[in-house]
Amino acid sequence: MYNSLGLQDCFNYIGMEVYLFHDYSMLIVLFILIGVMLSVLVILGSGGYMVKGYRSSEFLELTWTVVPGFLLMSLGVPSLFLMYYMEGAVKYDLTVKAVGHQWYWSYEIGDYGEGIEFDSYMVGLDDLVVEIHRLLNVDNSLVLPYLTKIRVLVGSGDVLHAWALPSGGLKADACPGRLNVLSLGVCRPGSMYGQCSEICGVNHSFMPIHVEWVSWEDFLMSHAA
Ligand SMILES: [Cu+2]
């Protein structure tokens, strides 16, 4: 149960860094909370006497300007680094295009062979299919090779959607008429699940994302037919 308090176990380097940054910022939040609560307790407990000492104290004014400034910088700098990491590097081995529709995802792997295009619909309760993960199973999952630099272009065919993979530490808005870029490279094989993360209509909850990570050999085999 305590396992589900944190973020999901991640498949990739960026996800692990996001997890570390989350823990680190929670630590700072806790530190601020304890500091504020202690000072409130001290002031209330002293019946207002302590407040007189706070008047026109240059040292105190300097401290409560500089210390929060450093705290904000220590949050802002790593968070900016992470954002640039997610946008990715320049070179890629594979480009995947994920387009959101009401209410399914369509994928294109264009720079490989003749190009692959398919739609990915959720498999529902009434489809007589054994559901392993409720509301997360799709008929055509996105099969990709692990240990590969992959660029994901996220777009939309109608309204705003968002392509999100929590176990990859990734999320990008899918806007009609523009492409957002994500860098996706995973260290181990397995299954990643995600959902549309922008309220897009009545079936918003029923357009899951399923990415299967396989070896290059299996990837080539699965697209050979
Ligand atoms: Cu959507």
JSON list of C-alpha atoms in Angstrom, two decimals, residues 50-175:
[
{"chain": "A", "resi": 50, "resn": "MET", "atom": "CA", "xyz": [9.22, 37.53, 20.52]},
{"chain": "A", "resi": 51, "resn": "VAL", "atom": "CA", "xyz": [7.69, 39.76, 17.83]},
{"chain": "A", "resi": 52, "resn": "LYS", "atom": "CA", "xyz": [9.34, 42.89, 19.30]},
{"chain": "A", "resi": 53, "resn": "GLY", "atom": "CA", "xyz": [12.78, 41.43, 18.55]},
{"chain": "A", "resi": 54, "resn": "TYR", "atom": "CA", "xyz": [11.86, 41.04, 14.89]},
{"chain": "A", "resi": 55, "resn": "ARG", "atom": "CA", "xyz": [11.50, 44.79, 14.32]},
{"chain": "A", "resi": 56, "resn": "SER", "atom": "CA", "xyz": [14.10, 46.48, 12.08]},
{"chain": "A", "resi": 57, "resn": "SER", "atom": "CA", "xyz": [16.48, 43.56, 12.22]},
{"chain": "A", "resi": 58, "resn": "GLU", "atom": "CA", "xyz": [18.65, 43.77, 9.10]},
{"chain": "A", "resi": 59, "resn": "PHE", "atom": "CA", "xyz": [20.08, 40.32, 9.64]},
{"chain": "A", "resi": 60, "resn": "LEU", "atom": "CA", "xyz": [16.59, 38.82, 9.77]},
{"chain": "A", "resi": 61, "resn": "GLU", "atom": "CA", "xyz": [15.45, 40.67, 6.63]},
{"chain": "A", "resi": 62, "resn": "LEU", "atom": "CA", "xyz": [18.51, 39.51, 4.76]},
{"chain": "A", "resi": 63, "resn": "THR", "atom": "CA", "xyz": [17.96, 35.92, 5.90]},
{"chain": "A", "resi": 64, "resn": "TRP", "atom": "CA", "xyz": [14.31, 35.68, 4.92]},
{"chain": "A", "resi": 65, "resn": "THR", "atom": "CA", "xyz": [15.12, 37.09, 1.50]},
{"chain": "A", "resi": 66, "resn": "VAL", "atom": "CA", "xyz": [18.24, 35.10, 0.67]},
{"chain": "A", "resi": 67, "resn": "VAL", "atom": "CA", "xyz": [17.26, 31.69, 2.09]},
{"chain": "A", "resi": 68, "resn": "PRO", "atom": "CA", "xyz": [13.93, 31.39, 0.18]},
{"chain": "A", "resi": 69, "resn": "GLY", "atom": "CA", "xyz": [15.74, 32.67, -2.92]},
{"chain": "A", "resi": 70, "resn": "PHE", "atom": "CA", "xyz": [18.25, 29.83, -2.70]},
{"chain": "A", "resi": 71, "resn": "LEU", "atom": "CA", "xyz": [15.46, 27.33, -2.03]},
{"chain": "A", "resi": 72, "resn": "LEU", "atom": "CA", "xyz": [13.61, 28.47, -5.17]},
{"chain": "A", "resi": 73, "resn": "MET", "atom": "CA", "xyz": [16.79, 28.27, -7.23]},
{"chain": "A", "resi": 74, "resn": "SER", "atom": "CA", "xyz": [17.52, 24.77, -5.95]},
{"chain": "A", "resi": 75, "resn": "LEU", "atom": "CA", "xyz": [14.05, 23.74, -7.18]},
{"chain": "A", "resi": 76, "resn": "GLY", "atom": "CA", "xyz": [14.08, 25.70, -10.44]},
{"chain": "A", "resi": 77, "resn": "VAL", "atom": "CA", "xyz": [17.48, 24.74, -11.85]},
{"chain": "A", "resi": 78, "resn": "PRO", "atom": "CA", "xyz": [17.06, 20.93, -11.76]},
{"chain": "A", "resi": 79, "resn": "SER", "atom": "CA", "xyz": [13.47, 21.24, -12.96]},
{"chain": "A", "resi": 80, "resn": "LEU", "atom": "CA", "xyz": [14.61, 23.23, -16.02]},
{"chain": "A", "resi": 81, "resn": "PHE", "atom": "CA", "xyz": [17.33, 20.65, -16.74]},
{"chain": "A", "resi": 82, "resn": "LEU", "atom": "CA", "xyz": [14.70, 17.89, -16.62]},
{"chain": "A", "resi": 83, "resn": "MET", "atom": "CA", "xyz": [12.41, 19.77, -18.98]},
{"chain": "A", "resi": 84, "resn": "TYR", "atom": "CA", "xyz": [15.19, 20.13, -21.55]},
{"chain": "A", "resi": 85, "resn": "TYR", "atom": "CA", "xyz": [16.06, 16.44, -21.17]},
{"chain": "A", "resi": 86, "resn": "MET", "atom": "CA", "xyz": [12.46, 15.47, -21.93]},
{"chain": "A", "resi": 87, "resn": "GLU", "atom": "CA", "xyz": [12.50, 17.52, -25.13]},
{"chain": "A", "resi": 88, "resn": "GLY", "atom": "CA", "xyz": [15.39, 15.30, -26.12]},
{"chain": "A", "resi": 89, "resn": "ALA", "atom": "CA", "xyz": [18.60, 15.37, -28.11]},
{"chain": "A", "resi": 90, "resn": "VAL", "atom": "CA", "xyz": [19.05, 15.95, -31.83]},
{"chain": "A", "resi": 91, "resn": "LYS", "atom": "CA", "xyz": [19.64, 12.41, -33.14]},
{"chain": "A", "resi": 92, "resn": "TYR", "atom": "CA", "xyz": [17.05, 9.63, -33.11]},
{"chain": "A", "resi": 93, "resn": "ASP", "atom": "CA", "xyz": [16.92, 6.06, -34.36]},
{"chain": "A", "resi": 94, "resn": "LEU", "atom": "CA", "xyz": [13.15, 6.00, -34.73]},
{"chain": "A", "resi": 95, "resn": "THR", "atom": "CA", "xyz": [10.31, 8.52, -34.98]},
{"chain": "A", "resi": 96, "resn": "VAL", "atom": "CA", "xyz": [6.82, 7.70, -33.79]},
{"chain": "A", "resi": 97, "resn": "LYS", "atom": "CA", "xyz": [3.85, 9.94, -34.39]},
{"chain": "A", "resi": 98, "resn": "ALA", "atom": "CA", "xyz": [0.99, 9.68, -31.88]},
{"chain": "A", "resi": 99, "resn": "VAL", "atom": "CA", "xyz": [-2.22, 11.42, -32.93]},
{"chain": "A", "resi": 100, "resn": "GLY", "atom": "CA", "xyz": [-5.15, 11.76, -30.55]},
{"chain": "A", "resi": 101, "resn": "HIS", "atom": "CA", "xyz": [-8.69, 11.36, -31.83]},
{"chain": "A", "resi": 102, "resn": "GLN", "atom": "CA", "xyz": [-12.12, 11.29, -30.19]},
{"chain": "A", "resi": 103, "resn": "TRP", "atom": "CA", "xyz": [-11.62, 8.70, -28.70]},
{"chain": "A", "resi": 104, "resn": "TYR", "atom": "CA", "xyz": [-8.64, 6.61, -29.69]},
{"chain": "A", "resi": 105, "resn": "TRP", "atom": "CA", "xyz": [-4.98, 7.04, -30.56]},
{"chain": "A", "resi": 106, "resn": "SER", "atom": "CA", "xyz": [-3.49, 6.48, -33.98]},
{"chain": "A", "resi": 107, "resn": "TYR", "atom": "CA", "xyz": [0.21, 5.80, -34.46]},
{"chain": "A", "resi": 108, "resn": "GLU", "atom": "CA", "xyz": [2.61, 6.14, -37.35]},
{"chain": "A", "resi": 109, "resn": "ILE", "atom": "CA", "xyz": [6.15, 4.80, -37.52]},
{"chain": "A", "resi": 110, "resn": "GLY", "atom": "CA", "xyz": [7.15, 6.55, -40.67]},
{"chain": "A", "resi": 111, "resn": "ASP", "atom": "CA", "xyz": [10.92, 6.38, -41.09]},
{"chain": "A", "resi": 112, "resn": "TYR", "atom": "CA", "xyz": [11.14, 2.60, -41.11]},
{"chain": "A", "resi": 113, "resn": "GLY", "atom": "CA", "xyz": [10.49, 0.49, -44.22]},
{"chain": "A", "resi": 114, "resn": "GLU", "atom": "CA", "xyz": [7.23, 1.32, -45.92]},
{"chain": "A", "resi": 115, "resn": "GLY", "atom": "CA", "xyz": [5.89, 2.93, -42.80]},
{"chain": "A", "resi": 116, "resn": "ILE", "atom": "CA", "xyz": [3.43, 1.56, -40.29]},
{"chain": "A", "resi": 117, "resn": "GLU", "atom": "CA", "xyz": [0.09, 3.12, -39.49]},
{"chain": "A", "resi": 118, "resn": "PHE", "atom": "CA", "xyz": [-2.56, 1.82, -37.17]},
{"chain": "A", "resi": 119, "resn": "ASP", "atom": "CA", "xyz": [-5.31, 2.84, -34.75]},
{"chain": "A", "resi": 120, "resn": "SER", "atom": "CA", "xyz": [-5.34, 1.82, -31.11]},
{"chain": "A", "resi": 121, "resn": "TYR", "atom": "CA", "xyz": [-8.76, 1.41, -29.47]},
{"chain": "A", "resi": 122, "resn": "MET", "atom": "CA", "xyz": [-9.53, 0.39, -25.91]},
{"chain": "A", "resi": 123, "resn": "VAL", "atom": "CA", "xyz": [-10.74, -3.19, -25.44]},
{"chain": "A", "resi": 124, "resn": "GLY", "atom": "CA", "xyz": [-13.95, -2.97, -23.42]},
{"chain": "A", "resi": 125, "resn": "LEU", "atom": "CA", "xyz": [-15.81, -5.25, -21.04]},
{"chain": "A", "resi": 126, "resn": "ASP", "atom": "CA", "xyz": [-18.37, -6.21, -23.71]},
{"chain": "A", "resi": 127, "resn": "ASP", "atom": "CA", "xyz": [-15.78, -7.36, -26.25]},
{"chain": "A", "resi": 128, "resn": "LEU", "atom": "CA", "xyz": [-15.47, -10.85, -24.71]},
{"chain": "A", "resi": 129, "resn": "VAL", "atom": "CA", "xyz": [-11.75, -10.34, -24.25]},
{"chain": "A", "resi": 130, "resn": "VAL", "atom": "CA", "xyz": [-9.97, -11.22, -21.03]},
{"chain": "A", "resi": 131, "resn": "GLU", "atom": "CA", "xyz": [-9.02, -7.90, -19.54]},
{"chain": "A", "resi": 132, "resn": "ILE", "atom": "CA", "xyz": [-5.73, -7.89, -17.69]},
{"chain": "A", "resi": 133, "resn": "HIS", "atom": "CA", "xyz": [-5.82, -4.23, -16.79]},
{"chain": "A", "resi": 134, "resn": "ARG", "atom": "CA", "xyz": [-9.26, -2.63, -16.70]},
{"chain": "A", "resi": 135, "resn": "LEU", "atom": "CA", "xyz": [-9.55, 0.44, -18.96]},
{"chain": "A", "resi": 136, "resn": "LEU", "atom": "CA", "xyz": [-5.92, 0.05, -20.02]},
{"chain": "A", "resi": 137, "resn": "ASN", "atom": "CA", "xyz": [-6.02, -2.75, -22.59]},
{"chain": "A", "resi": 138, "resn": "VAL", "atom": "CA", "xyz": [-5.99, -1.79, -26.28]},
{"chain": "A", "resi": 139, "resn": "ASP", "atom": "CA", "xyz": [-6.50, -3.83, -29.44]},
{"chain": "A", "resi": 140, "resn": "ASN", "atom": "CA", "xyz": [-3.32, -2.64, -31.16]},
{"chain": "A", "resi": 141, "resn": "SER", "atom": "CA", "xyz": [-0.56, -1.71, -28.76]},
{"chain": "A", "resi": 142, "resn": "LEU", "atom": "CA", "xyz": [2.43, 0.34, -29.79]},
{"chain": "A", "resi": 143, "resn": "VAL", "atom": "CA", "xyz": [5.37, -2.09, -30.09]},
{"chain": "A", "resi": 144, "resn": "LEU", "atom": "CA", "xyz": [8.76, -0.40, -29.84]},
{"chain": "A", "resi": 145, "resn": "PRO", "atom": "CA", "xyz": [12.36, -1.55, -29.36]},
{"chain": "A", "resi": 146, "resn": "TYR", "atom": "CA", "xyz": [14.05, -0.80, -26.05]},
{"chain": "A", "resi": 147, "resn": "LEU", "atom": "CA", "xyz": [17.58, 0.61, -25.77]},
{"chain": "A", "resi": 148, "resn": "THR", "atom": "CA", "xyz": [16.73, 2.89, -28.69]},
{"chain": "A", "resi": 149, "resn": "LYS", "atom": "CA", "xyz": [16.49, 6.64, -28.99]},
{"chain": "A", "resi": 150, "resn": "ILE", "atom": "CA", "xyz": [12.93, 7.32, -30.02]},
{"chain": "A", "resi": 151, "resn": "ARG", "atom": "CA", "xyz": [11.35, 10.64, -30.83]},
{"chain": "A", "resi": 152, "resn": "VAL", "atom": "CA", "xyz": [7.60, 10.87, -30.28]},
{"chain": "A", "resi": 153, "resn": "LEU", "atom": "CA", "xyz": [5.68, 13.54, -32.14]},
{"chain": "A", "resi": 154, "resn": "VAL", "atom": "CA", "xyz": [2.38, 14.17, -30.40]},
{"chain": "A", "resi": 155, "resn": "GLY", "atom": "CA", "xyz": [-0.49, 15.77, -32.26]},
{"chain": "A", "resi": 156, "resn": "SER", "atom": "CA", "xyz": [-4.25, 15.74, -32.44]},
{"chain": "A", "resi": 157, "resn": "GLY", "atom": "CA", "xyz": [-6.87, 15.26, -35.12]},
{"chain": "A", "resi": 158, "resn": "ASP", "atom": "CA", "xyz": [-9.74, 17.04, -33.40]},
{"chain": "A", "resi": 159, "resn": "VAL", "atom": "CA", "xyz": [-9.66, 18.43, -29.85]},
{"chain": "A", "resi": 160, "resn": "LEU", "atom": "CA", "xyz": [-7.00, 18.74, -27.15]},
{"chain": "A", "resi": 161, "resn": "HIS", "atom": "CA", "xyz": [-5.70, 15.43, -25.81]},
{"chain": "A", "resi": 162, "resn": "ALA", "atom": "CA", "xyz": [-2.54, 14.56, -23.88]},
{"chain": "A", "resi": 163, "resn": "TRP", "atom": "CA", "xyz": [-0.25, 11.59, -24.44]},
{"chain": "A", "resi": 164, "resn": "ALA", "atom": "CA", "xyz": [0.96, 10.50, -21.02]},
{"chain": "A", "resi": 165, "resn": "LEU", "atom": "CA", "xyz": [3.12, 7.63, -19.77]},
{"chain": "A", "resi": 166, "resn": "PRO", "atom": "CA", "xyz": [3.61, 7.90, -15.99]},
{"chain": "A", "resi": 167, "resn": "SER", "atom": "CA", "xyz": [6.14, 5.04, -15.88]},
{"chain": "A", "resi": 168, "resn": "GLY", "atom": "CA", "xyz": [8.26, 6.97, -18.35]},
{"chain": "A", "resi": 169, "resn": "GLY", "atom": "CA", "xyz": [7.95, 10.29, -16.55]},
{"chain": "A", "resi": 170, "resn": "LEU", "atom": "CA", "xyz": [6.48, 11.73, -19.74]},
{"chain": "A", "resi": 171, "resn": "LYS", "atom": "CA", "xyz": [3.43, 13.74, -20.74]},
{"chain": "A", "resi": 172, "resn": "ALA", "atom": "CA", "xyz": [2.79, 15.95, -23.75]},
{"chain": "A", "resi": 173, "resn": "ASP", "atom": "CA", "xyz": [-0.26, 17.89, -24.84]},
{"chain": "A", "resi": 174, "resn": "ALA", "atom": "CA", "xyz": [-1.77, 16.81, -28.15]},
{"chain": "A", "resi": 175, "resn": "CYS", "atom": "CA", "xyz": [-2.93, 20.01, -29.83]}
]
